[in-house]
Amino acid sequence: MDPNQKVAEQEALEQLDPLASVPTFQGALGRLIGGIDTLFTVLAVLALVAIAGTVLLQISARLFLPFSVSWTEELSRYLFIYMVAMSVGVVLRQHRNVSVELFHHTLGLRARAAFQALICLLIAGFAWMVLPHAWQYAMNGAWQTSPTLRVPMLYIFFSTVVMFVLLLAYGAIGFLEGLVAIFRSPERPDTEKP
């Protein structure tokens, strides 16, 4: 790839997402985190595909069968809950969550890294505080079953634990990446010198 094209792509990405200029971990640790990102992305996509299949089955049953399949609505709801829970960490890491970007583009690289570190610290702190309560909530489902599928609700309620564990882990990763970027990176690393 042409170095000028790479710089142009980086600048275009910065205009769309200013926090994307904060460098991520590289090397073995970066590959490990990337592999975990891929795993949770694949799981979330599989849940989305299963939702689509479940809804198509529900529609087909209503149109072509003399009876409706009652468990499809419940299954699609549970798949949606797990899809969100499994994708929340990757969404945080890729800065794809809903945010208000009023001033990010005016910040330098170190200020963007500090902003990312602060936001990720707040998210991880919130997840740390809520995690014990999410565990208690999940344990409430130990003696309940879902109405049509007869699945123990522990498995459904456990999605809150998964979500807050992933928020805690990815918040910590984002915080550490922000700290490393504050102390190690120059102000504009995206300009290559020939």
N, CA and C of each residue as an Amber inpcrd file, in Angstrom:
protein
   582
   0.8490000  -1.1800000   0.0000000   0.0000000   0.0000000   0.0000000
   0.8940000   1.2420000   0.0000000   0.5190000   2.2230000  -0.7910000
   1.2490000   3.4710000  -0.9010000   1.2050000   4.2130000   0.4370000
   2.3530000   4.7200000   0.9330000   2.3490000   5.4330000   2.2180000
   1.4290000   6.6510000   2.2300000   1.3270000   7.3670000   1.1120000
   0.4290000   8.5210000   1.0660000  -1.0330000   8.0910000   1.1770000
  -1.3530000   6.9630000   0.5540000  -2.7120000   6.4480000   0.6440000
  -3.0230000   6.0180000   2.0790000  -2.0320000   5.4280000   2.7400000
  -2.2150000   5.0010000   4.1370000  -2.4700000   6.2100000   5.0340000
  -1.7350000   7.2860000   4.8180000  -1.9260000   8.5090000   5.6060000
  -3.3000000   9.1080000   5.3270000  -3.7140000   9.1080000   4.0460000
  -5.0270000   9.6470000   3.6880000  -6.1450000   8.8300000   4.3340000
  -5.9930000   7.5060000   4.3550000  -6.9960000   6.6560000   5.0060000
  -7.0490000   6.9200000   6.5030000  -5.8840000   7.0970000   7.1270000
  -5.8360000   7.3830000   8.5640000  -6.5070000   8.7230000   8.8740000
  -6.2740000   9.7330000   8.0440000  -6.9070000  11.0330000   8.2570000
  -8.4230000  10.9570000   8.0740000  -8.8710000  10.1860000   7.0650000
 -10.3130000  10.0140000   6.8530000 -10.9460000   9.2960000   8.0310000
 -10.2470000   8.2800000   8.5550000 -10.7560000   7.5510000   9.7220000
 -10.8100000   8.4570000  10.9480000  -9.8160000   9.3200000  11.1010000
  -9.8130000  10.2630000  12.2280000 -10.9860000  11.2350000  12.1500000
 -11.3430000  11.6460000  10.9400000 -12.4820000  12.5550000  10.8050000
 -13.7850000  11.8640000  11.2020000 -13.9180000  10.5820000  10.8740000
 -15.1180000   9.8400000  11.2420000 -15.1030000   9.4270000  12.7060000
 -13.9460000   9.0060000  13.1810000 -13.8110000   8.5290000  14.5480000
 -12.4900000   9.0360000  15.1170000 -12.4980000  10.1790000  15.8010000
 -11.2490000  10.7520000  16.3000000 -10.4850000   9.8410000  17.2590000
 -11.1810000   9.0000000  18.0250000 -10.4860000   8.1390000  18.9700000
  -9.8000000   6.9550000  18.3010000 -10.0630000   6.7330000  17.0050000
  -9.3910000   5.6460000  16.2930000  -7.9060000   5.9280000  16.1170000
  -7.4850000   7.1690000  16.2970000  -6.0680000   7.4980000  16.1590000
  -5.2540000   7.0750000  17.3720000  -5.9110000   6.7150000  18.4760000
  -5.1930000   6.2330000  19.6530000  -4.6820000   4.8390000  19.3310000
  -3.3640000   4.6270000  19.4150000  -2.8210000   3.3150000  19.0270000
  -3.2810000   2.2070000  19.9740000  -3.4820000   1.0290000  19.3930000
  -3.8600000  -0.1440000  20.1660000  -2.6220000  -0.9860000  20.4400000
  -2.7880000  -2.0010000  21.2770000  -1.6720000  -2.8960000  21.5760000
  -1.2460000  -3.6350000  20.3140000   0.0470000  -3.8460000  20.1620000
   0.6010000  -4.5670000  19.0220000   1.2780000  -5.8340000  19.5310000
   1.8230000  -6.6050000  18.6350000   2.5610000  -7.8080000  19.0020000
   1.6420000  -8.9350000  19.4330000   2.1880000  -9.8070000  20.3020000
   1.4430000 -10.9920000  20.7370000   0.1890000 -10.6060000  21.5160000
   0.2980000  -9.5870000  22.3680000  -0.8690000  -9.1530000  23.1390000
  -1.9510000  -8.5940000  22.2120000  -1.5640000  -7.8150000  21.2370000
  -2.5200000  -7.2740000  20.2760000  -3.1990000  -8.3650000  19.4660000
  -2.4210000  -9.3960000  19.0720000  -3.0100000 -10.5140000  18.3350000
  -3.9640000 -11.3100000  19.2220000  -3.6220000 -11.4790000  20.4920000
  -4.5060000 -12.1910000  21.4220000  -5.8250000 -11.4370000  21.5990000
  -5.7410000 -10.1270000  21.8210000  -6.9510000  -9.3190000  21.9700000
  -7.7490000  -9.3250000  20.6700000  -7.0630000  -9.2530000  19.5350000
  -7.7460000  -9.3190000  18.2410000  -8.4540000 -10.6560000  18.0460000
  -7.8390000 -11.7420000  18.5000000  -8.4780000 -13.0530000  18.4140000
  -9.7160000 -13.1380000  19.2890000  -9.6440000 -12.5530000  20.4810000
 -10.8060000 -12.5230000  21.3730000 -11.9070000 -11.6560000  20.7570000
 -11.5080000 -10.5240000  20.1650000 -12.4850000  -9.6790000  19.4550000
 -13.1930000 -10.4790000  18.3630000 -12.4240000 -11.2200000  17.5920000
 -12.9910000 -12.0120000  16.5040000 -13.9390000 -13.0760000  17.0410000
 -13.5570000 -13.7270000  18.1480000 -14.4100000 -14.7490000  18.7410000
 -15.7690000 -14.1810000  19.1330000 -15.7680000 -13.0570000  19.8620000
 -17.0290000 -12.4790000  20.3060000 -17.8290000 -11.8810000  19.1520000
 -17.1440000 -11.3920000  18.1310000 -17.8520000 -10.9000000  16.9390000
 -18.5410000 -12.0490000  16.2250000 -17.8450000 -13.1770000  16.0850000
 -18.4360000 -14.3500000  15.4300000 -19.6260000 -14.8620000  16.2350000
 -19.4940000 -14.9180000  17.5600000 -20.6130000 -15.3710000  18.3940000
 -21.8230000 -14.4440000  18.2550000 -21.5700000 -13.1400000  18.2270000
 -22.6750000 -12.1850000  18.0710000 -23.3180000 -12.3100000  16.6960000
 -22.5190000 -12.5090000  15.6600000 -23.0660000 -12.6720000  14.3120000
 -23.8660000 -13.9750000  14.2130000 -23.3800000 -15.0340000  14.8360000
 -24.1320000 -16.2930000  14.8460000 -25.4760000 -16.1220000  15.5510000
 -25.4780000 -15.3590000  16.6400000 -26.7410000 -15.0840000  17.3300000
 -27.6820000 -14.2940000  16.4200000 -27.1390000 -13.3350000  15.6720000
 -27.9670000 -12.5570000  14.7470000 -28.5410000 -13.4340000  13.6390000
 -27.7250000 -14.3330000  13.0870000 -28.1920000 -15.2470000  12.0520000
 -29.2630000 -16.1790000  12.6270000 -29.0620000 -16.6400000  13.8570000
 -30.0580000 -17.5030000  14.4970000 -31.3650000 -16.7440000  14.7370000
 -31.2660000 -15.4580000  15.0750000 -32.4790000 -14.6430000  15.2290000
 -33.2260000 -14.5770000  13.9010000 -32.4920000 -14.3260000  12.8250000
 -33.1300000 -14.2460000  11.5060000 -33.7890000 -15.5710000  11.1410000
 -33.1130000 -16.6850000  11.3960000 -33.6930000 -17.9890000  11.1160000
 -34.9250000 -18.2720000  11.9530000 -34.8680000 -17.8750000  13.2260000
 -36.0050000 -18.0920000  14.1190000 -37.2170000 -17.2740000  13.6720000
 -36.9790000 -16.0310000  13.2980000 -38.0800000 -15.1780000  12.8520000
 -38.6530000 -15.6880000  11.5260000 -37.7900000 -16.1400000  10.6230000
 -38.2820000 -16.7140000   9.3680000 -39.1080000 -17.9750000   9.6220000
 -38.6720000 -18.7860000  10.5680000 -39.4510000 -19.9710000  10.9310000
 -40.8170000 -19.5720000  11.4880000 -40.8290000 -18.5410000  12.3260000
 -42.0890000 -18.0760000  12.8990000 -43.0330000 -17.5740000  11.8040000
 -42.5210000 -16.7930000  10.8750000 -43.3510000 -16.2640000   9.7890000
 -43.8400000 -17.4020000   8.8900000 -42.9410000 -18.3150000   8.5450000
 -43.3220000 -19.4480000   7.6930000 -44.3870000 -20.3020000   8.3660000
 -44.2360000 -20.5220000   9.6620000 -45.2280000 -21.3360000  10.3740000
 -46.5890000 -20.6520000  10.3900000 -46.6000000 -19.3530000  10.5480000
 -47.8820000 -18.6380000  10.5560000 -48.5490000 -18.6410000   9.1880000
 -47.7390000 -18.6180000   8.1330000 -48.3030000 -18.5600000   6.7850000
 -48.6800000 -19.9310000   6.2310000 -47.8640000 -20.9250000   6.5000000
 -48.0060000 -22.1940000   5.7970000 -48.4670000 -23.3640000   6.6650000
 -48.4480000 -23.2200000   7.9640000 -48.8770000 -24.3130000   8.8380000
 -50.2120000 -23.9630000   9.4960000 -50.9840000 -24.9620000   9.8320000
 -52.2640000 -24.6770000  10.4870000 -52.1100000 -24.2590000  11.9460000
 -50.9010000 -24.3250000  12.4710000 -50.6540000 -23.9220000  13.8550000
 -49.4080000 -23.0370000  13.8820000 -49.2570000 -22.2360000  14.9150000
 -48.0640000 -21.3980000  15.0310000 -47.0970000 -22.0410000  16.0220000
 -45.8390000 -21.7760000  15.8110000 -44.7950000 -22.2840000  16.6940000
 -44.6260000 -21.2630000  17.8130000 -44.8790000 -21.6720000  19.0310000
 -44.9480000 -20.7050000  20.1330000 -43.5890000 -20.3300000  20.7080000
 -42.5910000 -21.1510000  20.5460000 -41.3160000 -20.9080000  21.2030000
 -40.3910000 -19.9780000  20.4230000 -40.7130000 -19.6470000  19.1840000
 -39.7970000 -18.8510000  18.3620000 -39.6380000 -17.4210000  18.8730000
 -40.7170000 -16.8430000  19.3440000 -40.6200000 -15.4670000  19.8490000
 -39.7160000 -15.4000000  21.0780000 -39.8730000 -16.3570000  21.9560000
 -39.0510000 -16.3890000  23.1620000 -37.5820000 -16.6300000  22.8190000
 -37.3140000 -17.5700000  21.9230000 -35.9380000 -17.8560000  21.5270000
 -35.2880000 -16.6450000  20.8690000 -36.0200000 -15.9580000  19.9970000
 -35.4340000 -14.7860000  19.3400000 -35.1120000 -13.6920000  20.3550000
 -35.9360000 -13.5500000  21.3780000 -35.6680000 -12.5620000  22.4290000
 -34.3870000 -12.9150000  23.1860000 -34.2200000 -14.1840000  23.5400000
 -33.0250000 -14.6040000  24.2820000 -31.7650000 -14.5020000  23.4230000
 -31.8890000 -14.8220000  22.1430000 -30.7480000 -14.6710000  21.2420000
 -30.3430000 -13.2040000  21.1040000 -31.3270000 -12.3260000  21.0420000
 -31.0310000 -10.8960000  20.9560000 -30.2940000 -10.4170000  22.2110000
 -30.7390000 -10.8730000  23.3670000 -30.0900000 -10.4780000  24.6210000
 -28.6370000 -10.9240000  24.6220000 -28.3780000 -12.1660000  24.2200000
 -26.9970000 -12.6570000  24.1930000 -26.1770000 -12.0030000  23.0880000
 -26.8030000 -11.6580000  21.9660000 -26.0740000 -10.9570000  20.9120000
 -25.5360000  -9.6270000  21.4290000 -26.3770000  -8.8920000  22.1320000
 -25.9440000  -7.6140000  22.7070000 -24.8660000  -7.8410000  23.7570000
 -25.0600000  -8.8230000  24.6290000 -24.1010000  -9.0730000  25.7010000
 -22.7340000  -9.4700000  25.1550000 -22.7010000 -10.2560000  24.0830000
 -21.4150000 -10.7140000  23.5460000 -20.7180000  -9.6640000  22.6960000
 -21.4540000  -8.7110000  22.1790000 -20.8280000  -7.7180000  21.3090000
 -20.4490000  -6.4320000  22.0350000 -20.8360000  -6.2760000  23.2810000
 -20.6380000  -5.0020000  23.9700000 -19.1490000  -4.6490000  24.1220000
 -18.2950000  -5.6270000  24.3580000 -16.8680000  -5.3480000  24.5070000
 -16.2230000  -4.9110000  23.2080000 -16.5490000  -5.6020000  22.1270000
 -15.9820000  -5.2540000  20.8210000 -16.4660000  -3.8740000  20.3860000
 -17.7260000  -3.5760000  20.6790000 -18.2710000  -2.2520000  20.3470000
 -17.5100000  -1.1650000  21.1030000 -17.2150000  -1.4080000  22.3670000
 -16.4500000  -0.4350000  23.1580000 -15.0450000  -0.2790000  22.6040000
 -14.4000000  -1.3780000  22.2690000 -13.0170000  -1.3260000  21.7700000
 -12.9210000  -0.6120000  20.4320000 -13.9150000  -0.7710000  19.5850000
 -13.8830000  -0.1450000  18.2630000 -14.5430000   1.2310000  18.2500000
 -14.9220000   1.7360000  19.4090000 -15.5400000   3.0630000  19.5420000
 -16.8010000   3.1910000  18.6960000 -17.6040000   2.1380000  18.6800000
 -18.8340000   2.1390000  17.8950000 -20.0680000   2.3550000  18.7580000
 -19.8650000   2.6300000  20.0350000 -21.0130000   2.8940000  20.9020000
 -21.5060000   4.3210000  20.6840000 -22.6980000   4.5710000  21.1390000
 -23.2870000   5.9010000  20.9670000 -22.5200000   6.8870000  21.8320000
 -22.0830000   7.9730000  21.2230000 -21.3770000   9.0000000  21.9780000
 -21.6110000  10.3530000  21.3070000 -21.3890000  11.3860000  22.0760000
 -21.5160000  12.7360000  21.5510000 -20.1070000  13.2420000  21.2770000
 -19.8370000  13.5690000  20.0330000 -18.4980000  14.0140000  19.6410000
 -18.5240000  15.4980000  19.3380000 -18.3890000  16.2940000  20.3720000
 -18.3950000  17.7350000  20.1910000 -16.9950000  18.3040000  20.0130000
 -16.0290000  17.6990000  20.6690000 -14.6970000  18.3070000  20.6960000
 -13.5780000  17.3220000  20.4030000 -13.8660000  16.0530000  20.1690000
 -12.8060000  15.0560000  19.9850000 -11.8530000  15.4070000  18.8530000
 -12.3730000  15.9240000  17.7600000 -11.5380000  16.2040000  16.5940000
 -10.5750000  17.3600000  16.8260000 -10.8120000  18.1670000  17.8440000
  -9.9070000  19.2870000  18.1230000  -8.7620000  18.8930000  19.0430000
  -8.8240000  17.7180000  19.6250000  -7.7960000  17.2810000  20.5670000
  -6.5930000  16.7000000  19.8390000  -5.4340000  16.8280000  20.4590000
  -4.2380000  16.1740000  19.9560000  -4.2750000  14.6980000  20.3310000
  -3.2640000  13.9570000  19.8820000  -3.2490000  12.5200000  20.1040000
  -3.1960000  12.1790000  21.5960000  -2.3530000  12.8690000  22.3470000
  -2.2480000  12.5700000  23.7870000  -3.5500000  12.9140000  24.5180000
  -4.1910000  13.9840000  24.1400000  -5.4600000  14.3460000  24.7720000
  -6.5470000  13.3370000  24.4110000  -6.5290000  12.8470000  23.1740000
  -7.4830000  11.8040000  22.7930000  -7.2320000  10.5280000  23.5890000
  -5.9620000  10.2030000  23.7700000  -5.6190000   9.0190000  24.5530000
  -6.0580000   9.1940000  26.0030000  -5.8770000  10.3890000  26.5540000
  -6.3100000  10.6520000  27.9290000  -7.8280000  10.5770000  28.0350000
  -8.5220000  11.0890000  27.0300000  -9.9830000  11.0260000  27.0220000
 -10.4440000   9.5700000  26.9590000  -9.8150000   8.7750000  26.0950000
 -10.1590000   7.3530000  26.0090000  -9.8940000   6.6550000  27.3340000
  -8.7450000   6.9500000  27.9520000  -8.4190000   6.3260000  29.2330000
  -9.4500000   6.6810000  30.2930000  -9.8740000   7.9370000  30.3280000
 -10.8720000   8.3720000  31.3120000 -12.2140000   7.6810000  31.0840000
 -12.6830000   7.6710000  29.8420000 -13.9770000   7.0480000  29.5370000
 -13.9350000   5.5600000  29.8570000 -12.8680000   4.8780000  29.4450000
 -12.7680000   3.4360000  29.7010000 -12.6470000   3.1450000  31.1910000
 -11.9670000   4.0150000  31.9320000 -11.8820000   3.8440000  33.3870000
 -13.2560000   3.9790000  34.0290000 -14.0340000   4.9540000  33.5870000
 -15.3910000   5.1310000  34.1210000 -16.2880000   3.9320000  33.7880000
 -16.1820000   3.4370000  32.5700000 -16.9910000   2.2810000  32.1710000
 -16.5810000   1.0450000  32.9540000 -15.2730000   0.8150000  33.0880000
 -14.7970000  -0.3440000  33.8430000 -15.1840000  -0.2230000  35.3190000
 -15.1010000   0.9800000  35.8640000 -15.5040000   1.1800000  37.2550000
 -16.9750000   0.9150000  37.4700000 -17.7930000   1.3710000  36.5310000
 -19.2280000   1.0980000  36.6210000 -19.4960000  -0.3980000  36.5330000
 -18.8310000  -1.0790000  35.5960000 -19.0200000  -2.5280000  35.4540000
 -18.5710000  -3.2640000  36.7120000 -17.4900000  -2.8080000  37.3300000
 -16.9950000  -3.4210000  38.5740000 -18.0260000  -3.2780000  39.6940000
 -18.6650000  -2.1230000  39.7650000 -19.6710000  -1.8980000  40.8130000
 -20.9400000  -2.7170000  40.5610000 -21.3290000  -2.8890000  39.3190000
 -22.5910000  -3.5460000  38.9930000 -22.4440000  -5.0710000  38.9330000
 -21.2390000  -5.5650000  38.6960000 -21.0260000  -6.9940000  38.4960000
 -21.5450000  -7.8730000  39.6390000 -21.3160000  -7.5450000  40.9110000
 -21.8810000  -8.4000000  41.9720000 -23.4100000  -8.4420000  41.9420000
 -24.0330000  -7.3240000  41.5960000 -25.4880000  -7.2860000  41.5140000
 -25.9880000  -8.0810000  40.3050000 -25.2180000  -8.0720000  39.2250000
 -25.5770000  -8.8770000  38.0540000 -25.4990000 -10.3650000  38.4050000
 -24.5090000 -10.7320000  39.2010000 -24.3870000 -12.1230000  39.6410000
 -25.5980000 -12.5190000  40.4990000 -25.9840000 -11.6550000  41.4270000
 -27.1670000 -11.9370000  42.2520000 -28.4160000 -12.0580000  41.3860000
 -28.5380000 -11.1930000  40.4080000 -29.6720000 -11.2440000  39.4830000
 -29.6960000 -12.5720000  38.7300000 -28.5220000 -13.0140000  38.2720000
 -28.4490000 -14.2860000  37.5470000 -28.8300000 -15.4470000  38.4590000
 -28.4260000 -15.4000000  39.7000000 -28.7490000 -16.4780000  40.6330000
 -30.2490000 -16.5490000  40.9300000 -30.9630000 -15.4530000  40.7660000
 -32.4210000 -15.4740000  40.9440000 -33.0960000 -16.3880000  39.9330000
 -32.4710000 -16.5950000  38.8170000 -33.0520000 -17.4420000  37.7930000
 -32.8100000 -18.9210000  38.0020000 -32.1110000 -19.2880000  39.0700000
 -31.7730000 -20.6970000  39.2990000 -33.0180000 -21.5550000  39.5160000
 -34.0640000 -21.0000000  40.0700000 -35.2650000 -21.7930000  40.3620000
 -36.4370000 -21.4320000  39.4470000 -36.1620000 -20.7160000  38.3650000
 -37.2080000 -20.3530000  37.4110000 -36.9090000 -20.9890000  36.0590000
 -37.9370000 -21.2450000  35.2840000 -37.7550000 -21.7070000  33.9080000
 -38.5390000 -20.7940000  32.9730000 -38.1000000 -20.7540000  31.7250000
 -38.7920000 -19.9120000  30.7470000 -40.1470000 -20.5230000  30.4150000
 -41.1090000 -19.7050000  30.0130000 -42.4830000 -20.1970000  29.8230000
 -42.6430000 -21.2770000  28.7530000 -42.0580000 -21.0880000  27.5710000
 -42.3030000 -22.0590000  26.4990000 -41.1300000 -23.0010000  26.2550000
 -39.9100000 -22.5150000  26.3650000 -38.7460000 -23.3680000  26.1100000
 -38.3660000 -24.2320000  27.3070000 -38.8090000 -23.8710000  28.4780000
 -38.4930000 -24.5820000  29.7260000 -36.9860000 -24.6260000  29.9880000
 -36.3050000 -23.5400000  29.6230000 -34.8770000 -23.3850000  29.8870000
 -34.7370000 -22.7240000  31.2430000 -33.7980000 -23.1800000  32.0810000
 -33.5960000 -22.4710000  33.3530000 -33.2230000 -21.0090000  33.0930000
 -33.9100000 -20.1120000  33.7600000 -33.6760000 -18.6830000  33.5370000
 -32.2960000 -18.2340000  34.0040000 -31.6090000 -19.0790000  34.7540000
 -30.2340000 -18.7900000  35.1380000 -29.3950000 -18.5170000  33.8950000
 -29.5850000 -19.3070000  32.8410000 -28.8090000 -19.1350000  31.6100000
 -29.1560000 -17.8330000  30.9000000 -30.3800000 -17.4150000  31.0050000
 -30.7960000 -16.1700000  30.3640000 -30.3090000 -14.9830000  31.1840000
 -30.5160000 -15.0400000  32.4860000 -30.0920000 -13.9390000  33.3570000
 -28.5720000 -13.8190000  33.4170000 -27.8610000 -14.9090000  33.1100000
 -26.4040000 -14.8800000  33.1440000 -25.8320000 -13.9590000  32.0670000
 -26.6510000 -13.5810000  31.1000000 -26.1920000 -12.6530000  30.0600000
 -25.7510000 -11.3210000  30.6620000 -26.3590000 -10.9170000  31.7850000
 -25.9330000  -9.6650000  32.4260000 -24.5270000  -9.8010000  32.9900000
 -24.2010000 -10.9700000  33.5200000 -22.8450000 -11.2080000  34.0290000
 -21.8530000 -11.1640000  32.8730000 -22.1880000 -11.8350000  31.7710000
 -21.3140000 -11.8270000  30.5960000 -21.0810000 -10.4000000  30.1240000
 -22.1390000  -9.6180000  30.0580000 -22.0300000  -8.2490000  29.5630000
 -21.1200000  -7.4020000  30.4480000 -21.3030000  -7.4690000  31.7610000
 -20.4970000  -6.6130000  32.6250000 -19.0660000  -7.1150000  32.7800000
 -18.8440000  -8.4170000  32.6520000 -17.4620000  -8.9200000  32.6360000
 -16.7410000  -8.4120000  31.3950000 -17.4240000  -8.4630000  30.2500000
 -16.7980000  -7.9650000  29.0250000 -16.5730000  -6.4620000  29.0780000
 -17.5220000  -5.7140000  29.6320000 -17.3080000  -4.2680000  29.7890000
 -16.1290000  -3.9800000  30.7050000 -16.0000000  -4.7430000  31.7790000
 -14.8730000  -4.5600000  32.6970000 -13.5520000  -4.8680000  32.0030000
 -13.5010000  -5.9940000  31.3010000 -12.2600000  -6.3920000  30.6290000
 -11.8850000  -5.4210000  29.5110000 -12.8410000  -5.0850000  28.6660000
 -12.5350000  -4.1820000  27.5570000 -12.3210000  -2.7470000  28.0300000
 -12.9770000  -2.3620000  29.1060000 -12.7040000  -1.0520000  29.6990000
 -11.2700000  -0.9750000  30.2110000 -10.8090000  -2.0590000  30.8540000
  -9.4270000  -2.1010000  31.3320000  -8.4400000  -2.0640000  30.1740000
  -8.7450000  -2.7940000  29.1080000  -7.8640000  -2.7780000  27.9300000
  -7.8000000  -1.3810000  27.3300000  -8.9520000  -0.7330000  27.1600000
  -8.9710000   0.6310000  26.6090000  -8.2470000   1.6220000  27.5010000
  -8.3970000   1.4560000  28.8140000  -7.6930000   2.3300000  29.7620000
  -6.1880000   2.1560000  29.6280000  -5.7240000   0.9070000  29.5740000
  -4.2780000   0.6600000  29.4550000  -3.7330000   1.1380000  28.1120000
  -4.5020000   0.9450000  27.0380000  -4.0590000   1.4520000  25.7340000
  -3.9680000   2.9780000  25.7530000  -4.9190000   3.6220000  26.4000000
  -4.8690000   5.0750000  26.5220000  -3.6580000   5.5370000  27.3120000
  -3.3760000   4.8610000  28.4220000  -2.2050000   5.2310000  29.2260000
  -0.9080000   5.0480000  28.4530000  -0.7850000   3.9150000  27.7650000
   0.4270000   3.6730000  26.9720000   0.5670000   4.7370000  25.8940000
  -0.5360000   5.1080000  25.2600000  -0.4820000   6.1200000  24.1970000
  -0.1110000   7.4960000  24.7600000  -0.5410000   7.7920000  25.9790000
  -0.2010000   9.0820000  26.5890000   1.2930000   9.1930000  26.8060000
   1.9050000   8.1410000  27.3190000   3.3020000   8.2190000  27.7320000
   4.3010000   7.8010000  26.6770000   3.8610000   7.1240000  25.6170000
   4.8210000   6.6220000  24.6460000   4.7540000   7.2470000  23.2770000
   3.6060000   7.7260000  22.8660000   3.4720000   8.1170000  21.4620000
   3.8000000   9.5830000  21.2460000   4.3640000   9.9110000  20.0870000
   4.5500000  11.3110000  19.7280000   3.2040000  11.9420000  19.3880000
   3.1750000  13.2540000  19.2020000   1.9130000  13.9580000  18.9370000
   1.2690000  13.5090000  17.6450000   2.0040000  13.2610000  16.5770000
   1.4000000  12.8740000  15.3010000   2.1790000  11.6770000  14.7370000
   1.8690000  10.4290000  15.1570000   2.6230000   9.2820000  14.6480000
   2.1870000   8.8440000  13.2570000   1.0830000   9.3830000  12.7370000
   0.5730000   8.8900000  11.4700000   1.2880000   9.5050000  10.2630000
   2.1680000  10.4430000  10.4740000   2.9040000  11.0140000   9.3460000
   4.2380000  10.2900000   9.2340000   4.4330000   9.6570000   8.1160000
   5.6790000   8.9110000   7.9110000   6.7050000   9.8150000   7.2350000
   7.9320000   9.6920000   7.6880000   9.0070000  10.4720000   7.0810000
   9.7910000   9.5640000   6.1580000   9.9940000   9.9690000   4.8820000
  10.7270000   9.1170000   3.9390000  12.1940000   9.0540000   4.2470000
